[in-house]
Amino acid sequence: MADSKGKRDRVILAYSGGLDTSVMVPWIGEKYNLDVVAFTVDLGQGEDIEKIRAKALKTGAVDAVAIDARNLFVDCFVFPALMAGALYEGKYPLATALGRPLIAKLMVDCAREHQAKAVAHGCTGKGNDQVRFDVTFQTLAPDLKIIAPVREWKMSRDEALEYAARHGIEVEATKKSPYSIDVNLWGRSCEAGVLEDPWEEPPEDAYAWTTSPLKAPDEPEYVEIEFEQGRPVALNGERLDGVPLIEKLNALGGKHGVGRIDHVENRLVGIKSREIYEAPAAVILHQAHQELETLCLSKQAQRFKTIVAQEYADIIYNGLWFSAFHQDLFQFVLSNQRFVSGLVRVKLYKGQAIVVGRQSEHSLYSKKLATYEAGDQFDHEAAQGFIRLWGLSQQTQAQLQLLKGGKGFDLPGLAGPKSGQ
Ligand code: ARG
């Protein structure tokens, strides 16, 4: 792709500085005749993005952009997901899945600024991440061509190394990890290698953020988390912005071995995969938040919220962040969270985060109604009339159908499996 003056068009490449995306710089240039603008986002993966930017330029990118998007990530992606209670299949706090739509959106902005004609990423052809990137590009900028070199080039690691050597690309001498790893502030994911056998216990080297619970301190540690309208705002009385709050909880939880998740998950592309996650802050915050909701939400709201949480998690996991359905659900969550303010006390101990206390100015818990001691204001007599009506339809059905003619009640489920089933 080139214009009439022979100037090449540009492509914005999601650049991590690793082997694959480095090889992509000259590869895309050769294969697609495009100038590469490298694009790196800091989502709290703990890497020096300025160094990565410099490497991109050395590798042949015509320009390189590095953006610190940690605050945006936490405020507009992570905390809404937390407020929604979004855990994919009840387990995975969705760190990677939340990062992708943000990266893709920032890439589209960058493409507009640079009048680029294409975007490129390093995802493989069998994961969820390609879906999240491509669907976001497709939604926000259908005119941009999408290039995913790993999906098409079929290079082995050795071939990629050879290609890098031929093009003078520096490859760090560190030994290649046996795992495929993705990291941001909200969590670390680890897959492949021995983990591909779901029977195999994850070896300690699969973990990087958490101490083994066996080696965690013998003394428990307590942390008090304050929430305002569903958002965490303070730790142990200290008001903190989202980024440092999460960083602190990751360190604290990690020290106590909290946040390890072993998940055989259902990928969007139809396969099951076994993943090991570490997400101390996410695990602690989800648990604390859910406990606060038990005080602040009505029974019906709490129940309905579990459905919303599941839908929300699916939207995120399946790459549909930029949908009207998500906007609608988000409005529900905002409204639903307006009374979810208060304090939660969590005990961290040998791999566990245990909520041991919760309080809220909006608490629906009434000691006067709950107590078995003096001061009880619950109307015990009213219970009788209530129960008569509550059981009325079941009583009626039993008499007219189930027990008719003096039949006994068939106990469900006692037969056990028949042989051969
Ligand atoms: N399975 C997780 C997800 O789909 C994590 C993916 C991690 N990505 C990676 N490139 N290692 O969100």
XYZ file of C-alpha atoms and ligand atoms in Angstrom:
433
model
C 0.000 0.000 0.000
C 1.486 3.325 -1.078
C 0.145 6.645 -2.268
C 0.818 8.314 -5.638
C 4.064 9.892 -4.404
C 5.331 6.466 -3.428
C 5.044 7.291 0.267
C 4.056 4.163 2.113
C 0.860 3.895 4.100
C 1.083 3.298 7.792
C -0.003 0.493 10.081
C -0.355 0.737 13.852
C 1.167 -2.361 15.425
C 0.383 -3.429 19.006
C 3.993 -3.790 20.084
C 5.198 -5.581 23.219
C 8.914 -5.629 22.460
C 8.987 -9.423 22.458
C 10.305 -11.643 19.681
C 7.088 -11.975 17.689
C 6.027 -8.355 17.580
C 9.639 -7.290 16.886
C 9.865 -9.634 13.917
C 6.570 -8.169 12.736
C 8.099 -4.743 12.176
C 10.211 -5.720 9.124
C 7.871 -8.574 8.195
C 4.823 -6.335 7.759
C 6.999 -3.822 5.904
C 8.059 -6.481 3.408
C 4.832 -8.397 3.078
C 2.354 -5.504 3.031
C 4.586 -2.626 1.963
C 3.540 -0.588 4.999
C 5.434 1.651 7.398
C 5.034 0.421 10.940
C 4.124 2.689 13.839
C 4.735 0.698 17.013
C 2.157 1.162 19.742
C 2.746 0.153 23.350
C 0.353 0.607 26.243
C 1.172 0.420 29.922
C -1.649 -1.420 31.680
C 0.510 -2.199 34.670
C 2.417 -5.116 33.163
C 5.510 -3.892 34.967
C 7.603 -3.157 31.908
C 9.433 0.009 30.947
C 7.394 1.247 27.982
C 9.976 3.905 27.099
C 12.551 1.166 26.672
C 10.118 -0.782 24.510
C 9.455 2.348 22.452
C 13.180 2.808 21.869
C 13.520 -0.827 20.841
C 10.705 -0.415 18.308
C 12.515 2.478 16.661
C 15.741 0.493 16.570
C 13.863 -2.390 15.012
C 12.760 -0.246 12.097
C 9.458 1.304 13.115
C 9.000 4.732 11.509
C 7.439 5.991 14.700
C 6.705 4.564 18.123
C 4.069 5.600 20.618
C 3.963 4.597 24.282
C 0.981 5.427 26.453
C 0.424 4.975 30.160
C -3.236 3.976 30.288
C -3.280 2.505 33.787
C -5.725 5.009 35.259
C -8.077 4.730 32.324
C -7.852 0.960 32.534
C -8.761 0.876 36.207
C -11.440 3.576 36.220
C -13.254 2.688 33.006
C -12.671 -1.062 32.651
C -11.535 -2.785 35.844
C -13.783 -1.069 38.375
C -16.954 -1.329 36.280
C -16.232 -5.061 35.940
C -15.726 -5.293 39.690
C -18.958 -3.412 40.398
C -20.746 -5.759 38.039
C -19.248 -8.771 39.813
C -17.878 -10.020 36.498
C -15.997 -13.294 36.888
C -15.927 -15.494 33.795
C -17.418 -18.882 34.637
C -17.450 -17.737 38.233
C -13.649 -17.778 38.446
C -11.588 -15.643 36.087
C -11.468 -11.906 36.928
C -10.885 -11.134 33.218
C -7.599 -9.192 33.368
C -6.505 -9.873 29.790
C -10.042 -9.704 28.455
C -10.527 -6.229 29.960
C -7.247 -4.934 28.573
C -7.846 -5.822 24.931
C -10.740 -3.480 24.082
C -8.863 -0.581 25.668
C -5.671 -1.298 23.725
C -7.664 -1.675 20.518
C -9.546 1.586 21.123
C -6.288 3.469 21.746
C -4.839 1.939 18.586
C -7.794 3.217 16.587
C -7.236 6.728 18.010
C -3.572 6.459 17.075
C -4.454 5.232 13.585
C -6.612 8.325 13.062
C -3.856 10.618 14.275
C -1.335 9.019 11.934
C -3.807 8.572 9.097
C -2.890 4.921 9.141
C -4.697 2.484 6.881
C -4.235 -0.640 8.962
C -3.793 -2.061 12.441
C -1.851 -5.157 13.459
C -1.529 -7.391 16.512
C 0.433 -10.449 17.561
C -2.413 -12.767 18.537
C -2.501 -16.376 17.476
C -5.356 -17.900 15.548
C -6.795 -20.019 18.347
C -7.189 -17.663 21.262
C -9.777 -15.213 22.490
C -7.568 -12.166 22.181
C -7.696 -12.047 18.373
C -11.480 -11.910 18.659
C -11.410 -9.075 21.176
C -9.000 -7.039 19.066
C -10.646 -7.658 15.732
C -14.214 -7.132 16.934
C -13.212 -3.828 18.511
C -11.427 -2.661 15.341
C -14.349 -3.821 13.242
C -16.779 -1.913 15.462
C -14.907 1.355 15.905
C -13.117 1.574 12.563
C -14.404 -0.836 9.928
C -12.298 0.907 7.274
C -9.004 -0.200 8.835
C -7.382 -3.326 7.474
C -6.544 -5.829 10.207
C -3.265 -7.711 10.006
C -2.483 -10.594 12.358
C 0.899 -11.942 11.203
C 1.026 -14.904 13.616
C -2.251 -16.129 12.121
C -0.663 -16.256 8.693
C 3.105 -16.568 8.804
C 3.428 -20.105 10.232
C 6.961 -19.460 11.545
C 8.307 -21.670 14.318
C 10.160 -20.021 17.173
C 13.493 -21.014 15.613
C 12.479 -19.537 12.293
C 11.395 -16.348 14.024
C 14.772 -16.205 15.784
C 16.518 -16.677 12.468
C 14.395 -13.967 10.876
C 15.244 -11.665 13.787
C 18.968 -12.356 13.392
C 18.804 -11.661 9.652
C 17.130 -8.317 10.314
C 19.435 -7.305 13.130
C 16.726 -7.512 15.762
C 18.029 -7.865 19.285
C 16.561 -10.785 21.159
C 16.992 -10.769 24.894
C 19.172 -13.632 26.058
C 16.682 -14.651 28.757
C 15.545 -18.224 28.437
C 12.152 -18.557 26.860
C 9.510 -19.286 29.474
C 7.816 -22.665 29.055
C 4.503 -20.819 29.401
C 2.493 -18.259 27.511
C 2.055 -15.359 29.881
C 0.017 -12.181 29.848
C 0.143 -9.584 32.580
C -1.590 -6.399 33.570
C -2.515 -4.703 36.820
C -5.647 -6.813 37.299
C -3.937 -10.163 36.942
C -1.434 -12.506 35.395
C -2.336 -15.448 33.203
C -0.191 -18.449 32.490
C -0.937 -21.236 30.043
C 0.723 -23.971 27.934
C 3.656 -26.248 28.795
C 2.867 -28.816 31.503
C -0.300 -26.891 32.335
C -1.899 -28.340 29.203
C -2.535 -31.493 31.224
C -5.483 -30.578 33.452
C -4.522 -33.381 35.859
C -1.041 -31.954 36.431
C -0.690 -29.764 39.535
C 0.778 -26.409 38.481
C 4.482 -26.308 39.335
C 5.632 -23.401 41.469
C 7.365 -21.807 38.474
C 3.962 -21.111 36.947
C 3.454 -18.495 39.652
C 5.180 -15.140 39.846
C 2.968 -12.883 41.955
C 2.052 -15.128 44.852
C 3.986 -16.903 47.569
C 3.103 -20.534 47.914
C 0.477 -20.734 50.680
C 2.779 -23.287 52.318
C 5.466 -20.645 52.681
C 3.137 -17.748 53.483
C 3.482 -16.000 56.847
C 2.148 -17.867 59.886
C 0.479 -14.718 61.160
C -2.692 -13.581 59.402
C -2.931 -10.008 58.206
C -6.090 -7.912 58.109
C -6.998 -5.327 55.526
C -9.963 -2.951 55.630
C -11.350 -1.933 52.276
C -13.699 0.985 51.882
C -16.137 1.152 48.988
C -18.173 4.065 47.680
C -21.039 3.174 45.378
C -19.335 -0.084 44.505
C -15.856 1.356 43.900
C -12.980 0.696 46.261
C -11.607 4.011 47.519
C -9.433 3.310 50.580
C -7.262 0.661 52.226
C -6.821 0.626 55.978
C -8.178 4.139 56.212
C -5.872 5.539 53.550
C -7.647 7.017 50.535
C -6.039 5.783 47.353
C -6.539 6.072 43.621
C -7.421 2.871 41.842
C -3.956 2.083 40.498
C -2.018 2.257 43.797
C -4.915 0.587 45.609
C -4.726 -2.405 43.299
C -0.923 -2.454 43.398
C -0.944 -2.517 47.197
C -3.533 -5.277 47.360
C -1.626 -7.343 44.803
C 1.501 -7.141 46.948
C -0.330 -7.799 50.203
C -2.404 -10.669 48.856
C 0.559 -12.105 46.977
C 2.598 -12.212 50.168
C -0.100 -14.380 51.756
C -0.499 -16.640 48.743
C -3.939 -15.238 47.939
C -5.255 -15.100 44.376
C -4.212 -18.336 42.670
C -6.876 -19.618 40.291
C -6.730 -22.905 38.389
C -9.348 -22.751 35.651
C -10.320 -25.070 32.805
C -12.186 -22.495 30.775
C -14.372 -22.493 27.710
C -12.821 -20.321 25.049
C -14.953 -18.407 22.633
C -13.368 -20.273 19.725
C -14.769 -23.586 20.911
C -11.926 -25.167 22.854
C -11.381 -25.776 26.513
C -8.086 -24.542 27.880
C -6.422 -24.806 31.242
C -5.166 -21.525 32.633
C -3.463 -20.524 35.815
C -4.264 -17.051 36.998
C -2.822 -14.936 39.727
C -4.998 -12.040 40.745
C -4.639 -11.226 44.445
C -6.245 -7.781 44.305
C -9.068 -8.971 42.062
C -9.857 -11.949 44.267
C -9.827 -9.885 47.458
C -11.845 -7.034 45.968
C -14.481 -9.249 44.364
C -14.970 -11.105 47.609
C -15.107 -7.959 49.712
C -17.441 -6.240 47.277
C -19.801 -9.188 47.149
C -19.941 -9.290 50.935
C -20.749 -5.607 51.120
C -23.585 -6.217 48.678
C -25.065 -8.752 51.077
C -25.660 -5.827 53.464
C -26.652 -3.185 50.953
C -28.769 -4.921 48.289
C -32.244 -6.319 48.704
C -32.755 -10.053 48.288
C -34.205 -9.581 44.798
C -31.489 -7.179 43.688
C -28.809 -9.538 44.948
C -30.311 -12.449 43.080
C -30.793 -10.561 39.865
C -27.257 -9.233 40.154
C -25.857 -12.766 39.768
C -27.467 -12.915 36.328
C -26.132 -9.472 35.437
C -22.674 -10.501 36.639
C -22.683 -13.503 34.356
C -23.867 -11.516 31.348
C -21.303 -8.829 32.067
C -18.501 -11.379 32.299
C -19.554 -12.909 28.984
C -19.636 -9.515 27.288
C -16.077 -8.887 28.437
C -14.772 -12.363 27.709
C -16.386 -12.491 24.299
C -15.030 -9.163 23.083
C -18.319 -7.245 23.063
C -17.263 -4.330 25.274
C -18.276 -1.723 22.690
C -21.894 -2.795 22.446
C -25.172 -1.074 23.292
C -26.050 -4.063 25.454
C -22.983 -3.359 27.561
C -23.925 0.312 27.875
C -27.372 -0.711 29.083
C -26.072 -3.216 31.604
C -23.562 -0.667 32.845
C -26.391 1.782 33.569
C -28.105 -0.928 35.560
C -24.922 -1.637 37.501
C -24.365 2.054 38.278
C -27.859 2.391 39.640
C -27.713 -0.931 41.449
C -24.493 0.123 43.197
C -25.719 3.454 44.553
C -26.115 2.128 48.094
C -23.074 -0.163 48.004
C -20.858 1.940 50.248
C -19.131 0.815 53.397
C -16.252 -1.014 54.949
C -15.181 -4.637 54.635
C -12.588 -6.349 56.805
C -10.649 -9.149 55.162
C -8.269 -11.599 56.774
C -5.413 -12.823 54.573
C -3.994 -16.125 55.645
C -2.147 -18.919 53.853
C -3.739 -18.602 50.439
C -7.142 -17.477 51.657
C -8.917 -14.160 51.760
C -11.696 -14.429 54.318
C -14.184 -11.657 54.914
C -14.591 -11.371 58.666
C -16.531 -8.120 58.962
C -18.664 -5.686 57.005
C -20.512 -2.452 57.793
C -22.399 0.193 55.858
C -24.395 3.337 56.502
C -26.929 1.887 54.045
C -27.014 -1.539 55.621
C -30.332 -3.381 55.374
C -29.274 -5.607 58.235
C -31.402 -4.773 61.253
C -30.166 -6.038 64.570
C -33.601 -5.325 66.081
C -35.159 -7.753 63.638
C -32.373 -10.336 63.674
C -31.558 -10.656 67.343
C -32.479 -13.639 69.505
C -31.838 -11.550 72.546
C -33.606 -8.746 74.363
C -34.905 -5.955 72.130
C -36.286 -8.310 69.476
C -38.869 -6.430 67.391
C -39.695 -9.184 64.927
C -43.388 -10.027 64.934
C -43.423 -13.721 65.784
C -47.200 -14.010 65.596
C -47.271 -12.651 62.071
C -45.064 -15.588 61.079
C -47.912 -18.059 61.531
C -50.284 -16.354 59.126
C -47.454 -15.827 56.658
C -46.529 -19.502 56.691
C -50.142 -20.593 56.132
C -50.286 -18.605 52.931
C -46.717 -19.359 51.847
C -47.382 -23.095 51.958
C -50.929 -22.914 50.676
C -50.332 -23.778 47.043
C -48.018 -26.676 47.867
C -50.494 -27.989 50.423
C -53.290 -27.758 47.882
C -51.330 -29.543 45.195
C -50.330 -32.323 47.557
C -53.937 -32.976 48.484
C -55.366 -32.766 44.984
C -52.574 -34.563 43.141
C -49.550 -35.987 44.919
C -51.168 -37.627 47.954
C -54.562 -38.267 46.384
C -56.176 -41.548 47.408
C -53.838 -42.038 50.354
C -50.672 -42.373 48.216
C -47.349 -41.752 49.955
C -45.001 -39.021 48.785
C -42.478 -40.248 46.214
C -39.110 -39.175 47.539
C -37.114 -37.834 44.619
C -33.628 -39.043 43.969
C -33.196 -42.058 46.174
C -33.045 -44.716 43.469
C -29.390 -44.140 42.510
C -27.950 -44.773 39.052
C -29.063 -47.955 37.345
C -26.265 -50.216 36.240
C -25.157 -49.597 32.674
C -25.957 -45.865 32.849
N -7.578 -17.143 28.711
C -7.505 -15.788 29.110
C -8.426 -14.941 28.279
O -8.883 -15.392 27.272
C -6.100 -15.275 29.124
C -5.469 -15.084 27.799
C -4.063 -14.721 27.939
N -3.517 -14.293 26.697
C -2.300 -14.608 26.298
N -1.960 -14.122 25.161
N -1.491 -15.377 26.986
O -8.712 -13.835 28.621
